[in-house]
PDB file of C-alpha atoms in Angstrom:
ATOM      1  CA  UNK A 166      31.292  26.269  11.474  1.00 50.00           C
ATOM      2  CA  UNK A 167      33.142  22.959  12.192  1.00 48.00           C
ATOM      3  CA  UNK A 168      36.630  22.125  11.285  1.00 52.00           C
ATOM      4  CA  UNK A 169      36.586  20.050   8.107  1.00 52.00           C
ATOM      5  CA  UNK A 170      37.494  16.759  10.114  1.00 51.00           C
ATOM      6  CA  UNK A 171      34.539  17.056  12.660  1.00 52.00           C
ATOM      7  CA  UNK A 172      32.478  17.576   9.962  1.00 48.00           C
ATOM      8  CA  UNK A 173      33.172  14.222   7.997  1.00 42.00           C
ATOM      9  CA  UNK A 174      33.599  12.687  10.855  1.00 46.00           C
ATOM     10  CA  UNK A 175      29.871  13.519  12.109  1.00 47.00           C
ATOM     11  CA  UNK A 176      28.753  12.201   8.556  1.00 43.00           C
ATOM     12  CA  UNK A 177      30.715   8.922   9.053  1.00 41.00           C
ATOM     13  CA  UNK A 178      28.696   8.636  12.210  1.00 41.00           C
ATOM     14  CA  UNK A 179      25.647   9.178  10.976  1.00 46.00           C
ATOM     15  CA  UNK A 180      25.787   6.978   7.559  1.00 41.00           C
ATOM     16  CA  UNK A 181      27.126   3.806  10.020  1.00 39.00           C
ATOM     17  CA  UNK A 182      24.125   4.774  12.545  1.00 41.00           C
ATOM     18  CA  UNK A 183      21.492   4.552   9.673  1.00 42.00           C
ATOM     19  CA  UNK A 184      23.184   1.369   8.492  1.00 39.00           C
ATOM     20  CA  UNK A 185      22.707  -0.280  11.688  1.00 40.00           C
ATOM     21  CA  UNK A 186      19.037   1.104  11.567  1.00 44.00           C
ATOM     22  CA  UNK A 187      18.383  -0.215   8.550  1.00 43.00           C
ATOM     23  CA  UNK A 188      20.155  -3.734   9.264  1.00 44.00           C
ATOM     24  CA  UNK A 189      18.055  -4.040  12.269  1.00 46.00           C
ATOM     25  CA  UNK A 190      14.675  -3.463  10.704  1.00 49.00           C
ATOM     26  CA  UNK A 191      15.824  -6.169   8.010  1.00 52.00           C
ATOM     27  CA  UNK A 192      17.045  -8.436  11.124  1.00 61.00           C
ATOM     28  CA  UNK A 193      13.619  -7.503  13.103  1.00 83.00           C
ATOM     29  CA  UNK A 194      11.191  -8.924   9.979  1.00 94.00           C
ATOM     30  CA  UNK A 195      13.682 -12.312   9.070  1.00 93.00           C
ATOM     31  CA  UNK A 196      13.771 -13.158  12.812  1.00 93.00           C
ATOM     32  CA  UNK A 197      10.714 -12.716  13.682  1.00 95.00           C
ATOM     33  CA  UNK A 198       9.406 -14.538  10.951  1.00 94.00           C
ATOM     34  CA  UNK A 199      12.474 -17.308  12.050  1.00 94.00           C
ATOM     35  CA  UNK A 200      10.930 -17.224  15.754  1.00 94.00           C
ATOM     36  CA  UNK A 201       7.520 -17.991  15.219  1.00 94.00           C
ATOM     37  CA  UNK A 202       5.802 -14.876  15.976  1.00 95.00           C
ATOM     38  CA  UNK A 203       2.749 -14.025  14.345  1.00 95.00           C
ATOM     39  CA  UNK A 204       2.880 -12.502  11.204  1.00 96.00           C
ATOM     40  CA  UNK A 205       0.206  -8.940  11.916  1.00 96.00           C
ATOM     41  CA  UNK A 206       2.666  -8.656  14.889  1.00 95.00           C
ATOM     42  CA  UNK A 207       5.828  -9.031  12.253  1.00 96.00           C
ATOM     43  CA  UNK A 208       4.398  -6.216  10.093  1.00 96.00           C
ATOM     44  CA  UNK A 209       3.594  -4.246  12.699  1.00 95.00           C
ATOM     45  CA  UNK A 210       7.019  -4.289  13.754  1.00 94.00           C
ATOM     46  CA  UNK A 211       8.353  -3.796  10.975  1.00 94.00           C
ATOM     47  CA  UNK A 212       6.624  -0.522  10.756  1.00 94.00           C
ATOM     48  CA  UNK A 213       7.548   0.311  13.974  1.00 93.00           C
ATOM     49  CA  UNK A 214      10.893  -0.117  13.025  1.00 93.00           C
ATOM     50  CA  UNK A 215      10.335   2.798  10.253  1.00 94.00           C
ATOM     51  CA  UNK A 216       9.635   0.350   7.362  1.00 95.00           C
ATOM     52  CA  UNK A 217       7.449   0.952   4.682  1.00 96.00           C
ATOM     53  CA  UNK A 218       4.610  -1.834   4.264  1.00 96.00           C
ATOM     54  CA  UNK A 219       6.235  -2.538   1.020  1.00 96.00           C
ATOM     55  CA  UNK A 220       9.585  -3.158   2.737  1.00 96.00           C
ATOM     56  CA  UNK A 221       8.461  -5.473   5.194  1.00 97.00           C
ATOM     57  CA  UNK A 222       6.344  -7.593   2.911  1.00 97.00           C
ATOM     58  CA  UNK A 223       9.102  -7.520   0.903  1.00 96.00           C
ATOM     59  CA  UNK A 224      11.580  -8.862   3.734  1.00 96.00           C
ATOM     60  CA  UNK A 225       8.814 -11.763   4.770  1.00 96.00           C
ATOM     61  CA  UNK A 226       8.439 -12.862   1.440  1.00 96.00           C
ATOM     62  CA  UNK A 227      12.608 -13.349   1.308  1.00 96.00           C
ATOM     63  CA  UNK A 228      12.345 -15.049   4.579  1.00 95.00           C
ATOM     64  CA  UNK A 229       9.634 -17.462   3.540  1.00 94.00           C
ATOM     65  CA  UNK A 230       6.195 -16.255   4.609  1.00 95.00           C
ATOM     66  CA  UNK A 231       3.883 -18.325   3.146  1.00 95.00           C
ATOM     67  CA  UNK A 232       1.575 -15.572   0.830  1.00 95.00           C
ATOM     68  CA  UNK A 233      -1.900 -16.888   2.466  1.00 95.00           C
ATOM     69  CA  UNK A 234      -1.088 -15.677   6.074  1.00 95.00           C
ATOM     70  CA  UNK A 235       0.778 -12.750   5.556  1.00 96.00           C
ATOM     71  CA  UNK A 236      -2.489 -11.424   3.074  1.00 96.00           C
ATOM     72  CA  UNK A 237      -4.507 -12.529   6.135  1.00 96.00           C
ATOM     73  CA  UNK A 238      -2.344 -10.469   8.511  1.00 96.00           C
ATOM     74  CA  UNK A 239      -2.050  -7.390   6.357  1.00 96.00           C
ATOM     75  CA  UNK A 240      -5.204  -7.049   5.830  1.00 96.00           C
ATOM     76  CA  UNK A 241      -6.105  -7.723   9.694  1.00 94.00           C
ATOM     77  CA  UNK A 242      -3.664  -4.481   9.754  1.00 92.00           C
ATOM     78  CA  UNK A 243      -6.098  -2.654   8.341  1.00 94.00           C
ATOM     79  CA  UNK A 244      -3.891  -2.446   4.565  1.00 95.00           C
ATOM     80  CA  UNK A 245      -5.510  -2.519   1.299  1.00 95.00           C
ATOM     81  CA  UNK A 246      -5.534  -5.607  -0.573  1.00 96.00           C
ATOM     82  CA  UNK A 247      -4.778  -3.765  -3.541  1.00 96.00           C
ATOM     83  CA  UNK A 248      -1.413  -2.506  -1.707  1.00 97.00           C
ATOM     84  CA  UNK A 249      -0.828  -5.805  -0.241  1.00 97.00           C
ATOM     85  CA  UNK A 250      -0.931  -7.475  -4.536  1.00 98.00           C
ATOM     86  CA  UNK A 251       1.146  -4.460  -5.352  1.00 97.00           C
ATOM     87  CA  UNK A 252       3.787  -5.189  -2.877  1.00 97.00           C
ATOM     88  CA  UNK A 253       3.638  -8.914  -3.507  1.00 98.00           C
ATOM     89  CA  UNK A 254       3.622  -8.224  -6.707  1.00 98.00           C
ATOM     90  CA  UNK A 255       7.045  -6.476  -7.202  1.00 97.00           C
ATOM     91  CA  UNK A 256       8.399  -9.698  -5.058  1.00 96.00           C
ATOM     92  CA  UNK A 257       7.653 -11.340  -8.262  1.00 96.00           C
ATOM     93  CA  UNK A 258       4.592 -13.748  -6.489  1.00 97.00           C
ATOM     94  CA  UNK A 259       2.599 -15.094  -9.292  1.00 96.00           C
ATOM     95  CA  UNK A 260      -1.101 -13.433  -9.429  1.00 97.00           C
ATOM     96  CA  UNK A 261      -2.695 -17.037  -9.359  1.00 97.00           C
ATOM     97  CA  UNK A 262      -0.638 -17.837  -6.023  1.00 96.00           C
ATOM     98  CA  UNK A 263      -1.897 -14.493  -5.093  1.00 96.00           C
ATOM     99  CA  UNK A 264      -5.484 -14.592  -5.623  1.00 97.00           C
ATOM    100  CA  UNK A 265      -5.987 -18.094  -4.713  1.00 96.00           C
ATOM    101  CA  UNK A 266      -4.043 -17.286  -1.706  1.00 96.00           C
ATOM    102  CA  UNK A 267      -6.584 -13.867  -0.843  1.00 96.00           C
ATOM    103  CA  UNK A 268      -9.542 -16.251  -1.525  1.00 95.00           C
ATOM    104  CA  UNK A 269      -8.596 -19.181   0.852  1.00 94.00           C
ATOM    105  CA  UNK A 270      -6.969 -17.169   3.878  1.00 89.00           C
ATOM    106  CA  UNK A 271      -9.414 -14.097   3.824  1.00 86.00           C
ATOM    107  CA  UNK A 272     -12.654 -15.652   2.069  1.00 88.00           C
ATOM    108  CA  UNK A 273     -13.088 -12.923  -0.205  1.00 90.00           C
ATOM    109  CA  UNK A 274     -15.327 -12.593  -2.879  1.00 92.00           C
ATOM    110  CA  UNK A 275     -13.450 -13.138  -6.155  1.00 95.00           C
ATOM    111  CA  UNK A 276     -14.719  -9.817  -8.128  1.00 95.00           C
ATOM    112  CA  UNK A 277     -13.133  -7.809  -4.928  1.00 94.00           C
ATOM    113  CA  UNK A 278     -10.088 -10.392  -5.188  1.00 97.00           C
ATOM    114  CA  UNK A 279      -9.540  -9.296  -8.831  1.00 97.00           C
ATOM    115  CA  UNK A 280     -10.164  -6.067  -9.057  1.00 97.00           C
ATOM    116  CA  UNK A 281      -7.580  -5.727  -6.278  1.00 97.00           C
ATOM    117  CA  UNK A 282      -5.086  -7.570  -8.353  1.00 97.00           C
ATOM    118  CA  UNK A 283      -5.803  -5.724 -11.767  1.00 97.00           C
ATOM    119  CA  UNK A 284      -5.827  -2.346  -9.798  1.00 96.00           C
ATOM    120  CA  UNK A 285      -2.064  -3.587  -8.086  1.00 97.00           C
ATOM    121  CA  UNK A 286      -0.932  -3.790 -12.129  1.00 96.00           C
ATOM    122  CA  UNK A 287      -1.792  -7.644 -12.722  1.00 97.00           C
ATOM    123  CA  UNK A 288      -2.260  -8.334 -16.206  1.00 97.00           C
ATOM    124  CA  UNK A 289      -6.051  -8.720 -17.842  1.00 97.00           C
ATOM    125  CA  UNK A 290      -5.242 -12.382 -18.806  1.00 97.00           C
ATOM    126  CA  UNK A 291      -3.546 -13.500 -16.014  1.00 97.00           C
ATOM    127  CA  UNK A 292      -6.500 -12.194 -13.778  1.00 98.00           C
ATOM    128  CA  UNK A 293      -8.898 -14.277 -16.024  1.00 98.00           C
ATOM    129  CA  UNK A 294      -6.746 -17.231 -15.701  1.00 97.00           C
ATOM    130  CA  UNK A 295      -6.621 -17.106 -11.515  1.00 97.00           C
ATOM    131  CA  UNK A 296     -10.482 -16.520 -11.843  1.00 97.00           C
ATOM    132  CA  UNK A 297     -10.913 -19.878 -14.134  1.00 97.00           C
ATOM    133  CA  UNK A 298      -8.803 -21.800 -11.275  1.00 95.00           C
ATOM    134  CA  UNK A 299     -10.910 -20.337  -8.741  1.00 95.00           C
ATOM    135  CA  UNK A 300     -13.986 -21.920 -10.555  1.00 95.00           C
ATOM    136  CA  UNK A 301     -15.703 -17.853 -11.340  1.00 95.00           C
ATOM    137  CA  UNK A 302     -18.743 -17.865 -13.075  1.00 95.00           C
ATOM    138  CA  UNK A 303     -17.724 -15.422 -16.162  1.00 92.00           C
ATOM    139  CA  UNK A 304     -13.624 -15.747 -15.911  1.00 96.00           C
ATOM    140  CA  UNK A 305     -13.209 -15.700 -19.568  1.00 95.00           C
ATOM    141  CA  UNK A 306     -15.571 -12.491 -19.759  1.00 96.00           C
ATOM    142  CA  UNK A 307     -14.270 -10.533 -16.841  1.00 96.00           C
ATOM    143  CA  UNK A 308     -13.453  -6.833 -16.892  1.00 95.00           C
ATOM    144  CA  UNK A 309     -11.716  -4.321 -14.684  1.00 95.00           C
ATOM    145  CA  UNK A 310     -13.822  -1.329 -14.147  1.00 87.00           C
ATOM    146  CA  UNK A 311     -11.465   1.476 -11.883  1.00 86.00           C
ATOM    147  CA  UNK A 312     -13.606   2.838  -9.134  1.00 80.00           C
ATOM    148  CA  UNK A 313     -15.269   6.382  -9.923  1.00 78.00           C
ATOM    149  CA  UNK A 314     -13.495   9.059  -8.103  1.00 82.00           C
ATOM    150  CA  UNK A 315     -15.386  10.505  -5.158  1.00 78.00           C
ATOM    151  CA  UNK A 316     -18.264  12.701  -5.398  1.00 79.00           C
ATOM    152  CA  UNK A 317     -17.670  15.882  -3.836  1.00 72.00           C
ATOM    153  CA  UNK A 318     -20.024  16.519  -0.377  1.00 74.00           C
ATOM    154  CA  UNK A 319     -22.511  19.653  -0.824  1.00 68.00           C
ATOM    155  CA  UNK A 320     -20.859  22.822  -0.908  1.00 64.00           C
ATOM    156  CA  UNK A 321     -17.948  21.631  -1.754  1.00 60.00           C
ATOM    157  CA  UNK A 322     -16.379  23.458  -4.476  1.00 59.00           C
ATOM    158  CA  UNK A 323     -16.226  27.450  -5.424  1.00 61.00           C
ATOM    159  CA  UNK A 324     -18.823  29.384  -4.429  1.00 58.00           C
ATOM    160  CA  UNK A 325     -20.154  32.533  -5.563  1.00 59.00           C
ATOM    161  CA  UNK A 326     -19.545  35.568  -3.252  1.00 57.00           C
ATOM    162  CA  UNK A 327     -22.209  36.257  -0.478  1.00 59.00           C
ATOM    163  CA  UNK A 328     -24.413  39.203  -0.904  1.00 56.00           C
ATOM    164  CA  UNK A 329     -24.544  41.446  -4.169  1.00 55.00           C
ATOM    165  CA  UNK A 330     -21.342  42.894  -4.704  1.00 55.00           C
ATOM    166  CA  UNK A 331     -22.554  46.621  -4.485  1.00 56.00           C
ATOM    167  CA  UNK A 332     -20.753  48.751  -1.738  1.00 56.00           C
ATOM    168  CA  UNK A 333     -22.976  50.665  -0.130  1.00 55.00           C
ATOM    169  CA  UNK A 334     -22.766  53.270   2.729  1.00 56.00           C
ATOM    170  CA  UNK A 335     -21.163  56.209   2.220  1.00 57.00           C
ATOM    171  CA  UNK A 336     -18.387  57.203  -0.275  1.00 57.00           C
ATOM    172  CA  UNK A 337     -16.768  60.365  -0.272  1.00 57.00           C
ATOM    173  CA  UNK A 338     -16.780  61.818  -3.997  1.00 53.00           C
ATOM    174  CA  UNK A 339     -13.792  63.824  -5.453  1.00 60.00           C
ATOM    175  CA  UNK A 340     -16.167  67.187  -5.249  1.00 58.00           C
ATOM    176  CA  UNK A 341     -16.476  67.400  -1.352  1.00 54.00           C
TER     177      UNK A 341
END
C-alpha cells in the first residue's frame, strides 16, 4: 500500500498524461487537416492515435473538411456509410449536404445513399427532399425498408441430442 501522497500524486500523473493524449489526437486530426495531408491518411491517424471514427470525423468537420472528401476517404477506409451519416450527422451536417455530397464524391446509387442516411437517424422527409434535389425517380414516394437480419447458416441453432437417449450396457441393480 502507498502512502496517501504517492498515491494522489500517481493519479495527478496519470490524469495530465491522458490529457496530453487526448490533446494530441485532437492536435494530430486539425493539423493534419491544416497541412494538407490526405484525408484516408487523417482518419487513419486519428485512429491510430486511439480515436474513435466518430471522434475524428468529428475533429475534421471542426477543422473544415469539406463533407465530399472526407465521405470519399472514409469509405476508402473501409467504414460504413451509414456510420460515416451518423457521425456527420451528430456534427449537425445537413442530410441534403450529406447525400448530395455521398452521390458526387463516391457515385453511389441514391437508394444505397438514402437508406444509409435514414438508417444513420435522418428524418423520412428530409431524405425525400435530398432525393428530389438529386433528381430520383420516386423521391416523393420513397420508403426506408431496414435490412432483414441474417439468416442463420445450416446447423446453426439447438440441436437435438445424438443417438436415442437410452443407456445401455450394463447397470448394476439394487438386488446383486
Amino acid at each position: 500500500v502507498l502512502p496517501l501522497g504517492i498515491g494522489l500524486l500517481s493519479l495527478a500523473l496519470m490524469g495530465l498524461l491522458l490529457t496530453i493524449l487526448t490533446g494530441t489526437a485532437q492536435a494530430t486530426v486539425a493539423s493534419d487537416i491544416a497541412a494538407g495531408v490526405p484525408l484516408e491518411t487523417v482518419i487513419a491517424n486519428g485512429l491510430a492515435a486511439g480515436l474513435s471514427f466518430e471522434a475524428v470525423i468529428s475533429q475534421a468537420v471542426e477543422a473544415g473538411a469539406e463533407t465530399g472528401a472526407l465521405i470519399k476517404a472514409a469509405l476508402a477506409q473501409g467504414i460504413d456509410l451509414s456510420r460515416i451519416f451518423a457521425a456527420l450527422l451528430a456534427k449537425g451536417v445537413d442530410v441534403a449536404e450529406m447525400m448530395t455530397a455521398a452521390r458526387a464524391a463516391a457515385g453511389l446509387d441514391c437508394q444505397v445513399i438514402a437508406d444509409a442516411a435514414m438508417a444513420a437517424g435522418a428524418e423520412l422527409a428530409e431524405v425525400r427532399a435530398a432525393l428530389s434535389s438529386l433528381n430520383y425517380p420516386g423521391a416523393e414516394t420513397y420508403t426506408y425498408a431496414p435490412p432483414a437480419p441474417p439468416v442463420a447458416p445450416a446447423g446453426a441453432g439447438p440441436q437435438p441430442w445424438p443417438g436415442g437417449g437410452g443407456g445401455g450396457g450394463y447397470v448394476a441393480s439394487p438386488s446383486q
